[in-house]
CSV table of C-alpha atoms in Angstrom, one decimal:
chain,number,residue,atom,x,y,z
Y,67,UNK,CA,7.2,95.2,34.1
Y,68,UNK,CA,7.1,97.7,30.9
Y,69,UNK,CA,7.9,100.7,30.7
Y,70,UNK,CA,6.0,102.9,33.2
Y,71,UNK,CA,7.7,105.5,34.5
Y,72,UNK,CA,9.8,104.5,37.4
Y,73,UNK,CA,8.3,106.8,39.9
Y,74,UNK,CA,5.0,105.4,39.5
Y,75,UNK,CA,6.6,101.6,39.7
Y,76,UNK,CA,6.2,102.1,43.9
Y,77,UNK,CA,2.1,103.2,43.3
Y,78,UNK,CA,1.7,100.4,41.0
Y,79,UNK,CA,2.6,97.7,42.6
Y,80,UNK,CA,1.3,99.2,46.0
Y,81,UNK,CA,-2.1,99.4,43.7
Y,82,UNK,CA,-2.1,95.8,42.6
Y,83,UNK,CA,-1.4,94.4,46.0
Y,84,UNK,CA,-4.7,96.4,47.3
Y,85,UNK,CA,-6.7,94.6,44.0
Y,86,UNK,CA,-5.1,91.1,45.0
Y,87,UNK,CA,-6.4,91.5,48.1
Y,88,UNK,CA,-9.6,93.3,47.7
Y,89,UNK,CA,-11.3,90.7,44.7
Y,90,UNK,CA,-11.1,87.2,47.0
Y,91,UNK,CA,-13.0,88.6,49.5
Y,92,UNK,CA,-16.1,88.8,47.5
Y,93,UNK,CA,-16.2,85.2,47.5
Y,94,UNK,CA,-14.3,83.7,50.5
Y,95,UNK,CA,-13.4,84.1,54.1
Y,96,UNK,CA,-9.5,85.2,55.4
Y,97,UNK,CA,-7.6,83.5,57.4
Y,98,UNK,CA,-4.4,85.6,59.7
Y,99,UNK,CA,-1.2,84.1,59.6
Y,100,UNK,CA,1.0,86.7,60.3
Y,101,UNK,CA,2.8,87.4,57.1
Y,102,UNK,CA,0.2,85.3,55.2
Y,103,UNK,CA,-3.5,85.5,54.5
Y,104,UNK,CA,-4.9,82.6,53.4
Y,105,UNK,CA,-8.4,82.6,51.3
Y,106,UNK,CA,-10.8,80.3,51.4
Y,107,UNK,CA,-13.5,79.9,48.9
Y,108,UNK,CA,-16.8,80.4,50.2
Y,109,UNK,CA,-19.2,78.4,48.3
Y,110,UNK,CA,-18.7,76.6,44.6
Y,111,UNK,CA,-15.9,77.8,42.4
Y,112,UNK,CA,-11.9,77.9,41.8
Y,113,UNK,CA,-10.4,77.3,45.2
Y,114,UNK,CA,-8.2,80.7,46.3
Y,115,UNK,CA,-4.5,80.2,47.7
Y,116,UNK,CA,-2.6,82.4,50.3
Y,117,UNK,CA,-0.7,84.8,49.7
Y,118,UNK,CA,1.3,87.9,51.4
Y,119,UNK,CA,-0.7,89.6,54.0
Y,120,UNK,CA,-1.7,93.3,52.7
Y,121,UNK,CA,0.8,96.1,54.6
Y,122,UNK,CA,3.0,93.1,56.3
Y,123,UNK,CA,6.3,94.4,56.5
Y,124,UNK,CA,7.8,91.6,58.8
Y,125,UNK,CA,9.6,88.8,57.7
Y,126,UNK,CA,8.5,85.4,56.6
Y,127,UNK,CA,9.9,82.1,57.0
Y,128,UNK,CA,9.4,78.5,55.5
Y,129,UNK,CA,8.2,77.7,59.2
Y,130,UNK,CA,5.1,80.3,57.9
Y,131,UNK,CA,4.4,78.3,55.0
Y,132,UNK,CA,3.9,75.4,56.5
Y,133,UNK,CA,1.2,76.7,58.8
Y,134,UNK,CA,-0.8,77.4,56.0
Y,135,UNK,CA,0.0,74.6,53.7
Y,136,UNK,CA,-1.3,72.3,56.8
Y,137,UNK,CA,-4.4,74.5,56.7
Y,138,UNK,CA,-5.1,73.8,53.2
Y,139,UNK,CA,-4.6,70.0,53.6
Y,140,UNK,CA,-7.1,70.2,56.5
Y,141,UNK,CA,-9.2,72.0,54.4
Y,142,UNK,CA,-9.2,69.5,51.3
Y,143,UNK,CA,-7.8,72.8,48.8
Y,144,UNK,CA,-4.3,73.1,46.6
Y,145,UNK,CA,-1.4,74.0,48.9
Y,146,UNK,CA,-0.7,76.9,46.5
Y,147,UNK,CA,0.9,80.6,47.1
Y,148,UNK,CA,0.4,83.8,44.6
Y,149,UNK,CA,2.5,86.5,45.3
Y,150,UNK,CA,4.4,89.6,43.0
Y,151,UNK,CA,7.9,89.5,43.2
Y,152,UNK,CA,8.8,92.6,43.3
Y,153,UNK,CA,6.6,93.3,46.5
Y,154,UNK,CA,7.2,90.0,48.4
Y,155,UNK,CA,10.7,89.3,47.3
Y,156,UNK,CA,12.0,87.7,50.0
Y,157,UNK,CA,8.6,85.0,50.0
Y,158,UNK,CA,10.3,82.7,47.2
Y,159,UNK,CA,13.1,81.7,49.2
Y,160,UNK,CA,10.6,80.6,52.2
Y,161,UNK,CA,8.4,79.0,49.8
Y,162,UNK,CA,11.2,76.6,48.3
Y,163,UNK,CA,12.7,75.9,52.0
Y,164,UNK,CA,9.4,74.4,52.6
Y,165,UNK,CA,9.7,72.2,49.7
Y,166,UNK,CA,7.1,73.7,47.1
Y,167,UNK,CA,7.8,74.2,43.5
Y,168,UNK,CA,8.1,78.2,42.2
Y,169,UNK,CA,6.4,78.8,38.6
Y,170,UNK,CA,6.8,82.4,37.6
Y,171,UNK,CA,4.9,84.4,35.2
Y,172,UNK,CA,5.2,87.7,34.0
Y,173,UNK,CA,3.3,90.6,35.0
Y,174,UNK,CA,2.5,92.7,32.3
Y,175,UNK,CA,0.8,96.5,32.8
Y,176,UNK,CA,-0.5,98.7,30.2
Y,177,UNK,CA,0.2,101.8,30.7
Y,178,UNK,CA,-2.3,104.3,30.7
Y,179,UNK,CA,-1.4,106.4,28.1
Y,180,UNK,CA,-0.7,103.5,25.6
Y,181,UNK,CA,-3.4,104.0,22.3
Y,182,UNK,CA,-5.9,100.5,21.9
Y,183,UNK,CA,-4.7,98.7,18.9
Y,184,UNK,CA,-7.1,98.3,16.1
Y,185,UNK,CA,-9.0,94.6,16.7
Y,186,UNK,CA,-9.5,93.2,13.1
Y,187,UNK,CA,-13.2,92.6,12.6
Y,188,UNK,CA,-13.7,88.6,13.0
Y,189,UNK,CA,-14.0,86.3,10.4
Y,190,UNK,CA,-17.2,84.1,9.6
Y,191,UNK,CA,-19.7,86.5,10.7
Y,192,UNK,CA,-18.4,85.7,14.8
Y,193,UNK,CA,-18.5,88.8,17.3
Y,194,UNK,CA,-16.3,89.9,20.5
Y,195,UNK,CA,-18.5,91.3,23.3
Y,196,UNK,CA,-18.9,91.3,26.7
Y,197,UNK,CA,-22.1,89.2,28.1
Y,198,UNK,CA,-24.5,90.6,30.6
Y,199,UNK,CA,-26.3,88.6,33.4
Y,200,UNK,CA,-29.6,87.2,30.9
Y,201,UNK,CA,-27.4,86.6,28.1
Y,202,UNK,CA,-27.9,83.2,26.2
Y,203,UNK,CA,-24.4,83.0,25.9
Y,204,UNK,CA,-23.1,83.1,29.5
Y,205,UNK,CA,-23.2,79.4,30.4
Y,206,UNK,CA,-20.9,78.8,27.4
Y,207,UNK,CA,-18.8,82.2,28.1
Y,208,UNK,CA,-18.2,80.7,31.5
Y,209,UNK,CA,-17.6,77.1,30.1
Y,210,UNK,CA,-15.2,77.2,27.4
Y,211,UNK,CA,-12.5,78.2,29.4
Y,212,UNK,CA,-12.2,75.3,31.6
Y,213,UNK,CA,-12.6,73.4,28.8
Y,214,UNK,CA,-9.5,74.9,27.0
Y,215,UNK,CA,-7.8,74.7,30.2
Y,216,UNK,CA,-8.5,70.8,30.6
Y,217,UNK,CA,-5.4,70.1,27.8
Y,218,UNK,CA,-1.8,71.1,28.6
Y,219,UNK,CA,0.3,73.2,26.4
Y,220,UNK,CA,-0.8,76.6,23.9
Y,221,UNK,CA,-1.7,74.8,21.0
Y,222,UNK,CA,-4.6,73.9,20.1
Y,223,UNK,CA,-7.1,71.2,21.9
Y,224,UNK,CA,-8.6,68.6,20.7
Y,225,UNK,CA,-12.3,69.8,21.8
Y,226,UNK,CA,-14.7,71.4,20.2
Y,227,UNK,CA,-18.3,72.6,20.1
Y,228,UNK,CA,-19.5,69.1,21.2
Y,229,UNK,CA,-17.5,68.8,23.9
Y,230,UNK,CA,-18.7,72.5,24.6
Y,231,UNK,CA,-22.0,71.5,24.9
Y,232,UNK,CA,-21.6,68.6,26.8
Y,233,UNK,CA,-19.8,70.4,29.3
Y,234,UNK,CA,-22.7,73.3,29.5
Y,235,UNK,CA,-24.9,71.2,30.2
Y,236,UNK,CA,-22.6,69.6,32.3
Y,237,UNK,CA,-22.4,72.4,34.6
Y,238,UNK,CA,-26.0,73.5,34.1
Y,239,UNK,CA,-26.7,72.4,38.0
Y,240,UNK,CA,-23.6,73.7,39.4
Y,241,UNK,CA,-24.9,77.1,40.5
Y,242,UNK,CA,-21.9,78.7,38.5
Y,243,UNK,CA,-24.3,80.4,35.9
Y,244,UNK,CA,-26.4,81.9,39.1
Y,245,UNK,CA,-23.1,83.0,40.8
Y,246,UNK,CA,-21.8,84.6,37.7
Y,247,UNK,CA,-25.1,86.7,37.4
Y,248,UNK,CA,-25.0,87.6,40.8
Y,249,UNK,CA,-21.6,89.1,40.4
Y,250,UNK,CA,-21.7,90.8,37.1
Y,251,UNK,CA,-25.3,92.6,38.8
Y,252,UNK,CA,-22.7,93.8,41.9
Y,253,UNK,CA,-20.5,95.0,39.3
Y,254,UNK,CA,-17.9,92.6,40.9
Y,255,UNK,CA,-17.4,90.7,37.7
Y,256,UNK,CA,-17.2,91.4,33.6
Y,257,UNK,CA,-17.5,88.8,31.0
Y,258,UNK,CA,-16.8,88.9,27.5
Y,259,UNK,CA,-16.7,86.0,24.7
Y,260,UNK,CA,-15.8,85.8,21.1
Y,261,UNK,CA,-19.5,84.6,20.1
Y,262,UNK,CA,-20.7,82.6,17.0
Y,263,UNK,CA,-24.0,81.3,16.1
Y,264,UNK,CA,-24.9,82.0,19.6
Y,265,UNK,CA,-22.1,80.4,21.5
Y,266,UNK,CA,-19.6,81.3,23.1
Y,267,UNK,CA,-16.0,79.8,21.6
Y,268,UNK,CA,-13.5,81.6,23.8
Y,269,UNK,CA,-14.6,83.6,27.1
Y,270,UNK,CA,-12.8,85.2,30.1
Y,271,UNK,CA,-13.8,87.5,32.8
Y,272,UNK,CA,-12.2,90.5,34.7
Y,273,UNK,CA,-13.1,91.1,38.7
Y,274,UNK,CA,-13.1,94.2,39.7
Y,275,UNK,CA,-12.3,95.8,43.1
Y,276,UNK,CA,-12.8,99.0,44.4
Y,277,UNK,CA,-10.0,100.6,46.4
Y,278,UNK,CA,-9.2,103.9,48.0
Y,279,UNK,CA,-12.1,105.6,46.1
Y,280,UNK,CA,-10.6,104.4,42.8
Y,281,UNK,CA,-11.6,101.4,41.0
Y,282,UNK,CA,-8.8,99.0,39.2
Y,283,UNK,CA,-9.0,95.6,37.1
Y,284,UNK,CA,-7.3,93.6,35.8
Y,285,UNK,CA,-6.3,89.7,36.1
Y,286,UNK,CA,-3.9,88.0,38.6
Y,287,UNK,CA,-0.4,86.6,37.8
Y,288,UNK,CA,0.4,83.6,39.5
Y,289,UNK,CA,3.5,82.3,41.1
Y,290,UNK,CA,3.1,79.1,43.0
């Protein structure tokens, strides 16, 4: 966490476990299992994991986890668990009794309050901006990051605008462009890319969920 007050830590983290919750459900079905919900991708796309049911204040156990990591093997999708910490704490030590691995990530909030930084202006003519739904560059917004993904590590790949290409038109028939559309129309979704000579070369999105009147993005950390 930074440094936001801590009498607004409890309505922060109660405001992020409403968003976790609220952004899957544009695009999957829920499954109950007590202290876990487990979400399940309706359609094409990333597959969704389970994680800690919205207002559970129960206990959970490792016998729990293995409900729903039986479900996912049934279900042909990654036996995988997102959760905050702070909220869930006592979800690690279940999910390691049941024999999973625990990758944590940090969770970092802007506060408020906090000025932008001045973005240089980018070199060789290229241009950050987000993409609306009949942009030319959305299939290559929506590409590139799976294809920087596809290498391990934070340096650079070995790909490049070929390999860009190829994998646009790769995914041309997917229906990933028309889902992407759909979603940035019901204001579910944002995109924006670094774009040059008409293509995108790095891209990422932000879902958006409304809650208790108030609308909040962001993106998810993951523990798993």
């Amino acid at each position: 966490m930074t440094s936001v007050d801590l009498a607004d830590r409890r309505e922060l983290l109660d405001r992020l476990e409403q968003y976790y919750d609220a952004v899957p459900r544009s695009g999957a079905r829920v499954e109950d299992f007590g202290p876990l919900s487990l979400f399940i991708r309706e359609g094409q796309g990333w597959p969704f994991y389970a994680r800690p049911t919205l207002g559970w204040s129960g206990s959970v156990s490792a016998a729990d986890v293995n409900r729903v990591r039986a479900r996912q093997r049934e279900l042909g999708i990654p036996e995988s668990f997102e959760w905050v910490a702070e909220t869930a704490p006592a979800l690690r030590a279940a999910v390691e009794q049941a024999g999973l691995a625990v990758h944590e990530h940090p969770l970092m909030v802007l506060g408020p309050d906090v000025p932008a930084p001045a973005v240089p202006e980018p070199a060789d003519g290229g241009v950050v901006r987000t993409v609306g739904p009949d942009d030319p560059v959305l299939p290559s917004a929506l590409a590139v990051p799976h294809l920087a993904f596809a290498e391990p590590g934070t340096g650079g790949g070995a790909a490049g605008l070929a390999e860009l290409g190829e994998a646009v038109r790769g995914r041309a028939g997917d229906g990933s462009v028309k889902r992407a559309v759909a979603r940035i129309l019901a204001g579910l979704t944002c995109v924006a890319a670094a774009v040059e000579d008409n293509t995108a070369v790095l891209g990422g999105c932000a879902e958006d969920a409304s809650t208790s009147g108030r609308r909040i993005a962001g993106a998810r950390p993951v523990a798993w």
